[in-house]
Every structure is written in C-alpha cells, then in structure tokens.
Coordinates of C-alpha atoms and ligand atoms in Angstrom, one line a residue:
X1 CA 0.0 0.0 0.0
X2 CA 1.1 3.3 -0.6
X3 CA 0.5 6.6 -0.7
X4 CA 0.5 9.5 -3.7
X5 CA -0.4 12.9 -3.0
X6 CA -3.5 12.7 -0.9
X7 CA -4.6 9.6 -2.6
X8 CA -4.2 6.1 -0.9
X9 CA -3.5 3.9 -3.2
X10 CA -4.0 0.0 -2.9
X11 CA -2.2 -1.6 -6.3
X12 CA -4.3 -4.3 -7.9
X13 CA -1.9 -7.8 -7.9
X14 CA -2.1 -9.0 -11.4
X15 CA -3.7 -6.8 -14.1
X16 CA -6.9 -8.6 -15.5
X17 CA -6.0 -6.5 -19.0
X18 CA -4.7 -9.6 -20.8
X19 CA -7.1 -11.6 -20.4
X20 CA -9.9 -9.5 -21.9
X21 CA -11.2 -9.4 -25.4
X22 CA -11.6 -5.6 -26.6
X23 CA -12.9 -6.6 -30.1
X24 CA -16.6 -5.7 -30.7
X25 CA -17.0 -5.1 -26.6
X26 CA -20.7 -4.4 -25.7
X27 CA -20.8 -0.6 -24.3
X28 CA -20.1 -0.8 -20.2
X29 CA -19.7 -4.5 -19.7
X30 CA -15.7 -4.7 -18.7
X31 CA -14.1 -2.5 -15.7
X32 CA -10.9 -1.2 -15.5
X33 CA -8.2 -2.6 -12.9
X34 CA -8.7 -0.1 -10.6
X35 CA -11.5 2.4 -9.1
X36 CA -11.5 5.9 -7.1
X37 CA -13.4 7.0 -4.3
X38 CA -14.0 9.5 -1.6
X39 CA -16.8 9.6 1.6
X40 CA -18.2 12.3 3.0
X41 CA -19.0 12.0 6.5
X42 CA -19.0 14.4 9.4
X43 CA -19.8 17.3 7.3
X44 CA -16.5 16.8 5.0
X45 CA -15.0 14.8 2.4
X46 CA -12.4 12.2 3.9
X47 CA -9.0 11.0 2.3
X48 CA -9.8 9.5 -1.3
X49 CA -8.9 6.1 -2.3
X50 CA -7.9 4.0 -5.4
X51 CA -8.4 0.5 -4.7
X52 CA -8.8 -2.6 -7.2
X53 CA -12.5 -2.6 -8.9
X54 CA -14.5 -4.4 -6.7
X55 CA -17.9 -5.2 -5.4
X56 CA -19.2 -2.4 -2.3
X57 CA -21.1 -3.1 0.2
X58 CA -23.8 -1.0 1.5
X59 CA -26.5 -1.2 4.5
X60 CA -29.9 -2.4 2.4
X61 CA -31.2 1.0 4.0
X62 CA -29.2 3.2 2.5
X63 CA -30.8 6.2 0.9
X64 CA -29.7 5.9 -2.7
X65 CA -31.5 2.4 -2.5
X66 CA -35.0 4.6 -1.8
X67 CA -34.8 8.1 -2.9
X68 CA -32.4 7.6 -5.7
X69 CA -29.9 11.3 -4.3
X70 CA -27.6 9.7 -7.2
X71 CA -26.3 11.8 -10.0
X72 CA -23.3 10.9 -12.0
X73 CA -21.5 12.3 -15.5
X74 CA -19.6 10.7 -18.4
X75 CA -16.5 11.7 -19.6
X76 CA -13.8 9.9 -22.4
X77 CA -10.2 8.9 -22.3
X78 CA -8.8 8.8 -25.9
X79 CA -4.6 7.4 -26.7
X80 CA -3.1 9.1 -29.3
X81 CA -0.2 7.6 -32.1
X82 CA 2.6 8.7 -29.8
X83 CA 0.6 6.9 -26.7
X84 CA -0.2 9.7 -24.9
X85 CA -3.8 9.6 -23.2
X86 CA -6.0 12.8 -23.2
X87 CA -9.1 14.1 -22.1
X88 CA -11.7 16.2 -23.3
X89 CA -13.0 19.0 -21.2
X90 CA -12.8 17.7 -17.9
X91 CA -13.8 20.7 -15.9
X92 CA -17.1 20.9 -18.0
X93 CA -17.9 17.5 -16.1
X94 CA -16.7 18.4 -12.5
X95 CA -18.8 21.8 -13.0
X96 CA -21.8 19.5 -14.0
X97 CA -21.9 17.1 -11.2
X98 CA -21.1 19.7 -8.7
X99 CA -24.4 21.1 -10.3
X100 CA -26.8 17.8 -10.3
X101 CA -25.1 17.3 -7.0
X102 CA -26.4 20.9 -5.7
X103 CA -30.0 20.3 -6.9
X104 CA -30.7 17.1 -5.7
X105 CA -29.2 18.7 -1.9
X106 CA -25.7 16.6 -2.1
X107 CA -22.8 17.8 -1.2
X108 CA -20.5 19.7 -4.1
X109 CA -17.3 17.4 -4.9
X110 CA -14.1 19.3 -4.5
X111 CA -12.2 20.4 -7.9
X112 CA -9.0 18.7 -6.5
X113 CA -10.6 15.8 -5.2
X114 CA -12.6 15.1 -9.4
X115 CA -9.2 15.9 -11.1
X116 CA -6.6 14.6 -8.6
X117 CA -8.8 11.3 -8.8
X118 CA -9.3 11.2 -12.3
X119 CA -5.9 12.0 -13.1
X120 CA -4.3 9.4 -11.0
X121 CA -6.8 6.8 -12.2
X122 CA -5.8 7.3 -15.5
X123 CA -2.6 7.2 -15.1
X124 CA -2.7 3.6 -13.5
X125 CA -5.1 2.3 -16.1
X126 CA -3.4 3.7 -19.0
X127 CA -3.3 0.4 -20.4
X128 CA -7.1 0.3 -20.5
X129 CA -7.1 3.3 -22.9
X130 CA -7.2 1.1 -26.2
X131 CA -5.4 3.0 -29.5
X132 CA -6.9 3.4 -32.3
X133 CA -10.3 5.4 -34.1
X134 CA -13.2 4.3 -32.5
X135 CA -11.8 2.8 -29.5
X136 CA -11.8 5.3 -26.2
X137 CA -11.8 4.7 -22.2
X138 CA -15.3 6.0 -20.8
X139 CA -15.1 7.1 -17.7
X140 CA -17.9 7.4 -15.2
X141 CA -18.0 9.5 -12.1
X142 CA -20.4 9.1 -9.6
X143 CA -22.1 10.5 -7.2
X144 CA -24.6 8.9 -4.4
X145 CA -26.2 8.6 -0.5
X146 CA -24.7 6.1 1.3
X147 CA -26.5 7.1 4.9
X148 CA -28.2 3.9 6.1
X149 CA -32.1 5.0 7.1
X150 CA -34.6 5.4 5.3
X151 CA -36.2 9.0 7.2
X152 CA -36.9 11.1 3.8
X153 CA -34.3 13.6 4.1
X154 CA -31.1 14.5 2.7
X155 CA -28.2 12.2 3.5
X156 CA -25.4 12.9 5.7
X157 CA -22.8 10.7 4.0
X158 CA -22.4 9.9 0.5
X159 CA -19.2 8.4 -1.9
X160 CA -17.8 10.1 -4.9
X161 CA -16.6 7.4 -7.7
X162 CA -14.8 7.0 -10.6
X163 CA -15.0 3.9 -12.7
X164 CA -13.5 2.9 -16.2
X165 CA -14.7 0.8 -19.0
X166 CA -13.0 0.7 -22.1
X167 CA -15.6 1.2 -25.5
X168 CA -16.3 1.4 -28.9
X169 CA -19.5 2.5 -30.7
X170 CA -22.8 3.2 -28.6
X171 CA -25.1 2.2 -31.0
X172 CA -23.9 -0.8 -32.8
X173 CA -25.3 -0.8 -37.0
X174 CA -25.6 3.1 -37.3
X175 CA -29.5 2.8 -38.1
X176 CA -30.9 5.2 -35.1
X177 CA -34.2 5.5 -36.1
X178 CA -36.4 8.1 -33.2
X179 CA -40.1 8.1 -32.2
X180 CA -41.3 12.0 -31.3
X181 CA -43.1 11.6 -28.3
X182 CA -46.6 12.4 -28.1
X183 CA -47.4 11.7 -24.2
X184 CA -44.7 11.0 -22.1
X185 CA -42.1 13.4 -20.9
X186 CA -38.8 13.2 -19.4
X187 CA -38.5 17.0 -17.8
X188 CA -40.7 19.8 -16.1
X189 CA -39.8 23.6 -15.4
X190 CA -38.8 23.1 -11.8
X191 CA -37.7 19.7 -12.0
X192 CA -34.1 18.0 -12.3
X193 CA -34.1 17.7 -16.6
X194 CA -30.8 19.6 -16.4
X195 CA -29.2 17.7 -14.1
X196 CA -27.1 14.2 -14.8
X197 CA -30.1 12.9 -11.9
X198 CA -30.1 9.0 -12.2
X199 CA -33.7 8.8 -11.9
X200 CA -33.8 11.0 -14.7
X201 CA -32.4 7.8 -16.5
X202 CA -34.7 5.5 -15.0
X203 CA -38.0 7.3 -15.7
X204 CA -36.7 6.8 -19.6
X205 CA -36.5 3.3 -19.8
X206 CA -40.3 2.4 -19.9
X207 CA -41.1 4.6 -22.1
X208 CA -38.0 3.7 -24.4
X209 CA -39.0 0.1 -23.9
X210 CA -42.7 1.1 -25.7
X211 CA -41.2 2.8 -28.7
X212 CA -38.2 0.2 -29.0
X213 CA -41.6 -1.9 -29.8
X214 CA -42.6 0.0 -32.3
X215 CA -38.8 -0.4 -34.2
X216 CA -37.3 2.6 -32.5
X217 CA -34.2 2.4 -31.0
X218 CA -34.9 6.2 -28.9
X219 CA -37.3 8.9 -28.1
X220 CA -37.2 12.8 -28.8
X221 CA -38.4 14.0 -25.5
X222 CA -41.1 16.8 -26.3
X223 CA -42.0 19.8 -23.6
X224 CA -45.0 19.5 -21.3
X225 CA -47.8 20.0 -24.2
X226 CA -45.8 18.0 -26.7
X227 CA -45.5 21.3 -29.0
X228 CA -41.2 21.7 -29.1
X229 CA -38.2 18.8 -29.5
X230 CA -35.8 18.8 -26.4
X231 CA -33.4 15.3 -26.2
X232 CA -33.0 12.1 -28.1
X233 CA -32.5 9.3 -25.8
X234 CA -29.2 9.6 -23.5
X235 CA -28.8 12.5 -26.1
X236 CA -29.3 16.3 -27.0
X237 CA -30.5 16.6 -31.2
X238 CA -29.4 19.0 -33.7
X239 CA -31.8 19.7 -36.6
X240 CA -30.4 20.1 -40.3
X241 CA -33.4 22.2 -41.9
X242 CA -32.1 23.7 -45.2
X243 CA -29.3 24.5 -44.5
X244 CA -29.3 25.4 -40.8
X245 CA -28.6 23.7 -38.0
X246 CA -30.8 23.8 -35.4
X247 CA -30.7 23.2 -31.6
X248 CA -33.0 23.7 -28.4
X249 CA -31.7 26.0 -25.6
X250 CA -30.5 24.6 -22.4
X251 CA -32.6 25.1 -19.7
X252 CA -34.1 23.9 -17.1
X253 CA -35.2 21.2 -18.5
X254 CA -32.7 20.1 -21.1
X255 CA -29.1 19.2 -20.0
X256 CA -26.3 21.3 -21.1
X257 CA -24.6 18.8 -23.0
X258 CA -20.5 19.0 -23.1
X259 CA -21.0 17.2 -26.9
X260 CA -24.1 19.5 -27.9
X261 CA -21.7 22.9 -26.6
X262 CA -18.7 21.9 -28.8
X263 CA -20.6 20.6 -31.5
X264 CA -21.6 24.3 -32.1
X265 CA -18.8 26.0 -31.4
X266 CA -17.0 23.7 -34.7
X267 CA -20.2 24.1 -36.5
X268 CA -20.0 28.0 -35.9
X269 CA -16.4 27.4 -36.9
X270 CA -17.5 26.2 -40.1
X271 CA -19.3 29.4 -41.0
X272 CA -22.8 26.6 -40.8
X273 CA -25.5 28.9 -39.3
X274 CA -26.6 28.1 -36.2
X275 CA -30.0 28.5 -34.2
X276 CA -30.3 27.4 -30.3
X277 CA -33.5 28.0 -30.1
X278 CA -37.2 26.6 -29.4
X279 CA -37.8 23.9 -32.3
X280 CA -41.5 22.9 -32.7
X281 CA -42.9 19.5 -33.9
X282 CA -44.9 21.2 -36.3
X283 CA -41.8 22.8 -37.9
X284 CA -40.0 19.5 -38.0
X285 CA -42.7 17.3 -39.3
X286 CA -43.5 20.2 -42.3
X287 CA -39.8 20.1 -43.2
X288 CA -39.8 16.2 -43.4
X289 CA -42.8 16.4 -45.7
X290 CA -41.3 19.1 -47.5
X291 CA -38.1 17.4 -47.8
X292 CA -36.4 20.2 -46.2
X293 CA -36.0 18.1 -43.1
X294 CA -32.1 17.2 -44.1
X295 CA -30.5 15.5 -41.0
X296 CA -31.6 14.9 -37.6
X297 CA -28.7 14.1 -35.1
X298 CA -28.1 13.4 -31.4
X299 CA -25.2 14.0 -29.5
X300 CA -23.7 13.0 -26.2
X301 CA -20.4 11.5 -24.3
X302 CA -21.1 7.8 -25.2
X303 CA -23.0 8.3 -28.6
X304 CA -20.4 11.1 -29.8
X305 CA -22.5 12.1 -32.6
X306 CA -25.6 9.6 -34.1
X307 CA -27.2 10.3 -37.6
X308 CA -30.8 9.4 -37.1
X309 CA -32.0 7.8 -40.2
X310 CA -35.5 8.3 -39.7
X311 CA -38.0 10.0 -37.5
X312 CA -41.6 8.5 -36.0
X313 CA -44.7 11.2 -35.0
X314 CA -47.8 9.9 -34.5
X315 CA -48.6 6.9 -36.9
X316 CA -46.5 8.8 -39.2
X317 CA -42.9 7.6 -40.3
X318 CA -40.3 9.8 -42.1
X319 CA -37.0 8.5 -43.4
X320 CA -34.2 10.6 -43.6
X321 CA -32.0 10.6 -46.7
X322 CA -28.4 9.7 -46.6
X323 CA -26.2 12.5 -47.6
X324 CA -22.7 12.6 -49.8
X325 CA -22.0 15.9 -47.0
X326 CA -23.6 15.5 -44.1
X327 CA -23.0 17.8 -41.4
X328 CA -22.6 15.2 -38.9
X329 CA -20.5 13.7 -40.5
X330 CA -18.0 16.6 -40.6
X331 CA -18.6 17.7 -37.5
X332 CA -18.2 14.4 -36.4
X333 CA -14.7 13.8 -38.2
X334 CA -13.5 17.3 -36.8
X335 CA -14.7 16.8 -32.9
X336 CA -12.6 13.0 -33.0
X337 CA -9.7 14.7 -34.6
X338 CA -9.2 17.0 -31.8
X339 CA -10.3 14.2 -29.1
X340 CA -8.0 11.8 -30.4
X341 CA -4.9 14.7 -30.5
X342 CA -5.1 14.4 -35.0
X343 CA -5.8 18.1 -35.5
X344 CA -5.0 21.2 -33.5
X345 CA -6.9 22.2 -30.5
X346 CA -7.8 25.8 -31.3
X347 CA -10.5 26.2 -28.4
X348 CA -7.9 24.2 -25.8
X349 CA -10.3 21.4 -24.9
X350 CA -8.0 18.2 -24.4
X351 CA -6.3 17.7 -21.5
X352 CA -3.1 15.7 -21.6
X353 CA -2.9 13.0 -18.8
Ligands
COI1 C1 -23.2 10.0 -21.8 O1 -23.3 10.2 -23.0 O2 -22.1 9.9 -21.3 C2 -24.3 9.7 -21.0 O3 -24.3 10.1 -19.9 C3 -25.4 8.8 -21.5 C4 -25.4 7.5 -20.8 C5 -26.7 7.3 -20.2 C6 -24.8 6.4 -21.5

C-alpha cells in the first residue's frame, strides 16, 4: 500500500487486462483494474482512495436504494499515435456534477478531489485506454447517499466514484431511427431535466422500452404539451433544416450537453449557421414532408454524434435521406480529430494525462 499525494492507493496484484477481449465489446460491460473514491462523513470529504474494482457493500437501507440522491456524469479517455492519453474537457464534467449534485441537496465534490482522482486513475489504467479510431476509455463519475435510514431527508454521508470501462460504438449498425413523443415526458420547469439525476435515466426506460416496440431504438423528449423537441435518448438533437442547423436551448429542462456545446462552437467554426433555439414538432414534421427536413442528429459523451436515419410522429414515419456531405459527418470527423490529438486544438479542450 502506498501513498501518492492525498490519494491512498492500494495496487491491484495482477492486471486482469490480458485476459480481456476488446474486439466488438458491448458498451459498459468490462471494468478497468482499478476504481477511485472518496466519503463524505461528518460534514467533510475524507481522504480519497484507489483501490482494485470491486464489489461495495452498502446497509440495504441506505438512501440511494430509496430516494435515488444519485447523480453521475460521463466523460472519455482517448490514446493518441505517440501513446499519450488525453481528455476532453474535464472541468465541464466536474462543474456539471457539482451542479446535479447541488439540486438534488448533495454535497458539491471538490475540484482537487474530481481531477486529482481522475488524473491518478488514468494514469494507473493507462493500459485500459485502447489505440486506435473508434476505440476510447469511458469514464464514469459518480455520485450517491450512502447514509443507512430510510427517514426522507437528505443524506449525511455519500461516496464520490470514478470507474472505467474501455468502448467502442454506442449504438452498434448506425441505423438510429427516433419516435417523437406524443405523451410522455422526461422534464418539467422546476424539475431535475438539467441535471445528470439517475432517476432522470430510470424514468426513460419504460417509455423507451414502448417505442423500441414499435422499431425505434430512442425517443425525442417533447416539452409538457408535446409542441417543441428537447433530447433524443441519452442524447441532446441537432436539426439540419435547409441548410441550418438547429438546436433547443439549455434550460431547465434540457441538459447542457459538453457534446451538444462543442458541436456548435465547430459548426460556428464552419461558417454553418446556427440557431439554439425553441424547435416545434410542427416545424420539424412540415420540413420532413417538404423534404427540407435534411439531417436529424443526437449527440452526447457515449454516442459522440448519431445520424438518425428516420424520424416516428404519431402513426407517421419519415426517413431521412443519406447524404454525400452530411454535417454530422464533418462535425463528427472534426470533434474526433481534436479528441483523439489528430488536429490542433484551437479552443484548448483536451487535457493531456
Ligand atoms: C453519456 O453520453 O455519457 C451519457 O451520460 C449517456 C449515458 C446514459 C450512456
């Protein structure tokens, strides 16, 4: 055992690396060797730990288990040519969770504690970063109420994690096809949509599990009275109409995606026009009839960016056409260019490990 910085570090014996089969891995089902945490108890955060992955245990009572004060964030580790591992805007992630962890009345995760933790990690699992296009380290940080007791009332003492699981693609195939919803809704003015909330995930499921049904693999969350598009799935959703791009404001609803933000900084970059702003399903469904409707895309962490190729309203279904230039594409190429150190970094978003 020893110790590095503030970190105490317990070294995993033999490295379960070799023994793994990275081709064609199914998204979040392998673990790095090792994990980080840190408890809070007695009003402060304790001295933070990387230990082997393993198994935790936790009193059946404890208050993530009933009220779900969870929130966690997803973040990539990418190795380029020369070896070297990098990540892509780091802080955006420790700003967000110290964020979902404010609204859902958890204690804020110190800056040191997120980078010093994610640094080190990465540094001992470097081997878990796989080389190559397409290959990346996803890297979870977590967030939940360990307090045994089930009284409905904040917790006093939670753990901050970090785990690792080495991916490829999120949707396997590339045909994403998305079902407009026309009843269910994932956010409300007030509520916790902007916020990495894990119940926020949860409440998805069922209604993902209807449309998946119907041949969809997601849903584009609508507002309240079902009038304007918000998310895709795990994702936020850029428009293509004409030639504009077109994306819904952040707010309280809709989470402020670190994908969606530098998606339209390159597209801006471009000289592609961009509009954050309110898009309705009316709008939408006119340009798909219209054929005006030219791409529909989501974008997140784990997805990167998804061409939909076709869109479901109603008992209506439109399919998208293919293009020779897509903007996601592009966008697409340009954003793993910088993540995977190709191409300059003009708006200094990779972090070197
Ligand atoms: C991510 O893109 O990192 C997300 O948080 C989506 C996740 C539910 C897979």
């Amino acid at each position: 055992m020893t110790m590095t910085t503030d970190i105490k570090i317990t070294k995993i014996n033999q490295s379960k690396f070799e023994g793994i089969n990275l081709d064609n891995i199914t998204f979040g089902t392998v673990y790095s060797d090792h994990m980080f945490f840190c408890d809070f108890k007695d009003g402060k955060w304790q001295q933070p730990e990387i230990t082997p992955y393993q198994p935790l245990q936790l009193d059946p009572s404890a208050r993530v288990f009933h009220y779900g004060q969870a929130a966690f964030e997803g973040m990539k580790a990418y190795k380029d040519t020369n070896n070297d591992v990098w990540v892509f805007r780091p802080e955006e992630n420790w700003k967000r969770i110290c964020f979902s962890a404010k609204r859902l009345a958890m204690p804020e995760v110190p800056k040191e504690v997120f980078m010093n933790g994610l640094k080190t990690l990465l540094q001992m699992d470097s081997q878990w970063v796989v080389p190559g296009k397409g290959n990346s380290l996803y890297i979870r940080p977590f967030i939940f109420a360990t307090q045994a007791g089930v009284s409905a009332a904040p917790a006093t003492e939670y753990k901050f994690m970090i785990i690792c699981t080495p991916v490829q693609a999120y949707y396997k195939g590339g045909d994403v096809k998305v079902k407009i919803s026309d009843h269910y809704s994932r956010a409300a003015n007030g509520g916790v949509g902007a916020t990495k909330a894990a119940g926020n995930y949860a409440a998805q499921f069922y209604p993902t599990q209807k449309a998946n049904e119907e041949g969809y693999q997601q849903i584009i969350w609508t507002n309240s009275t079902h009038e304007y598009l918000e998310e895709a799935g795990t994702m936020n959703v850029f428009f293509r109409i004409g030639d504009k791009l077109i994306t819904a404001p952040t707010d309280e609803r809709i989470l402020n995606g670190v994908t969606r933000k530098s998606i339209i900084a390159l597209a801006e970059k471009e000289g592609i026009q961009v509009e954050v702003r309110k898009v309705s399903v009316t709008e939408v469904i006119e340009a798909a009839k219209t054929s005006n409707l030219k791409e529909v895309f989501g974008t997140g962490t784990a997805a990167v960016i998804v061409p939909i190729t076709g869109v479901g309203y109603k008992d209506d279904h439109y399919d998208l056409p293919k293009l020779e230039n897509a903007y996601s594409t592009m966008l697409k190429e340009q954003l793993l260019a910088i993540q995977y150190n190709e191409a300059e970094d003009i708006f200094g978003w990779t972090q070197k490990i």
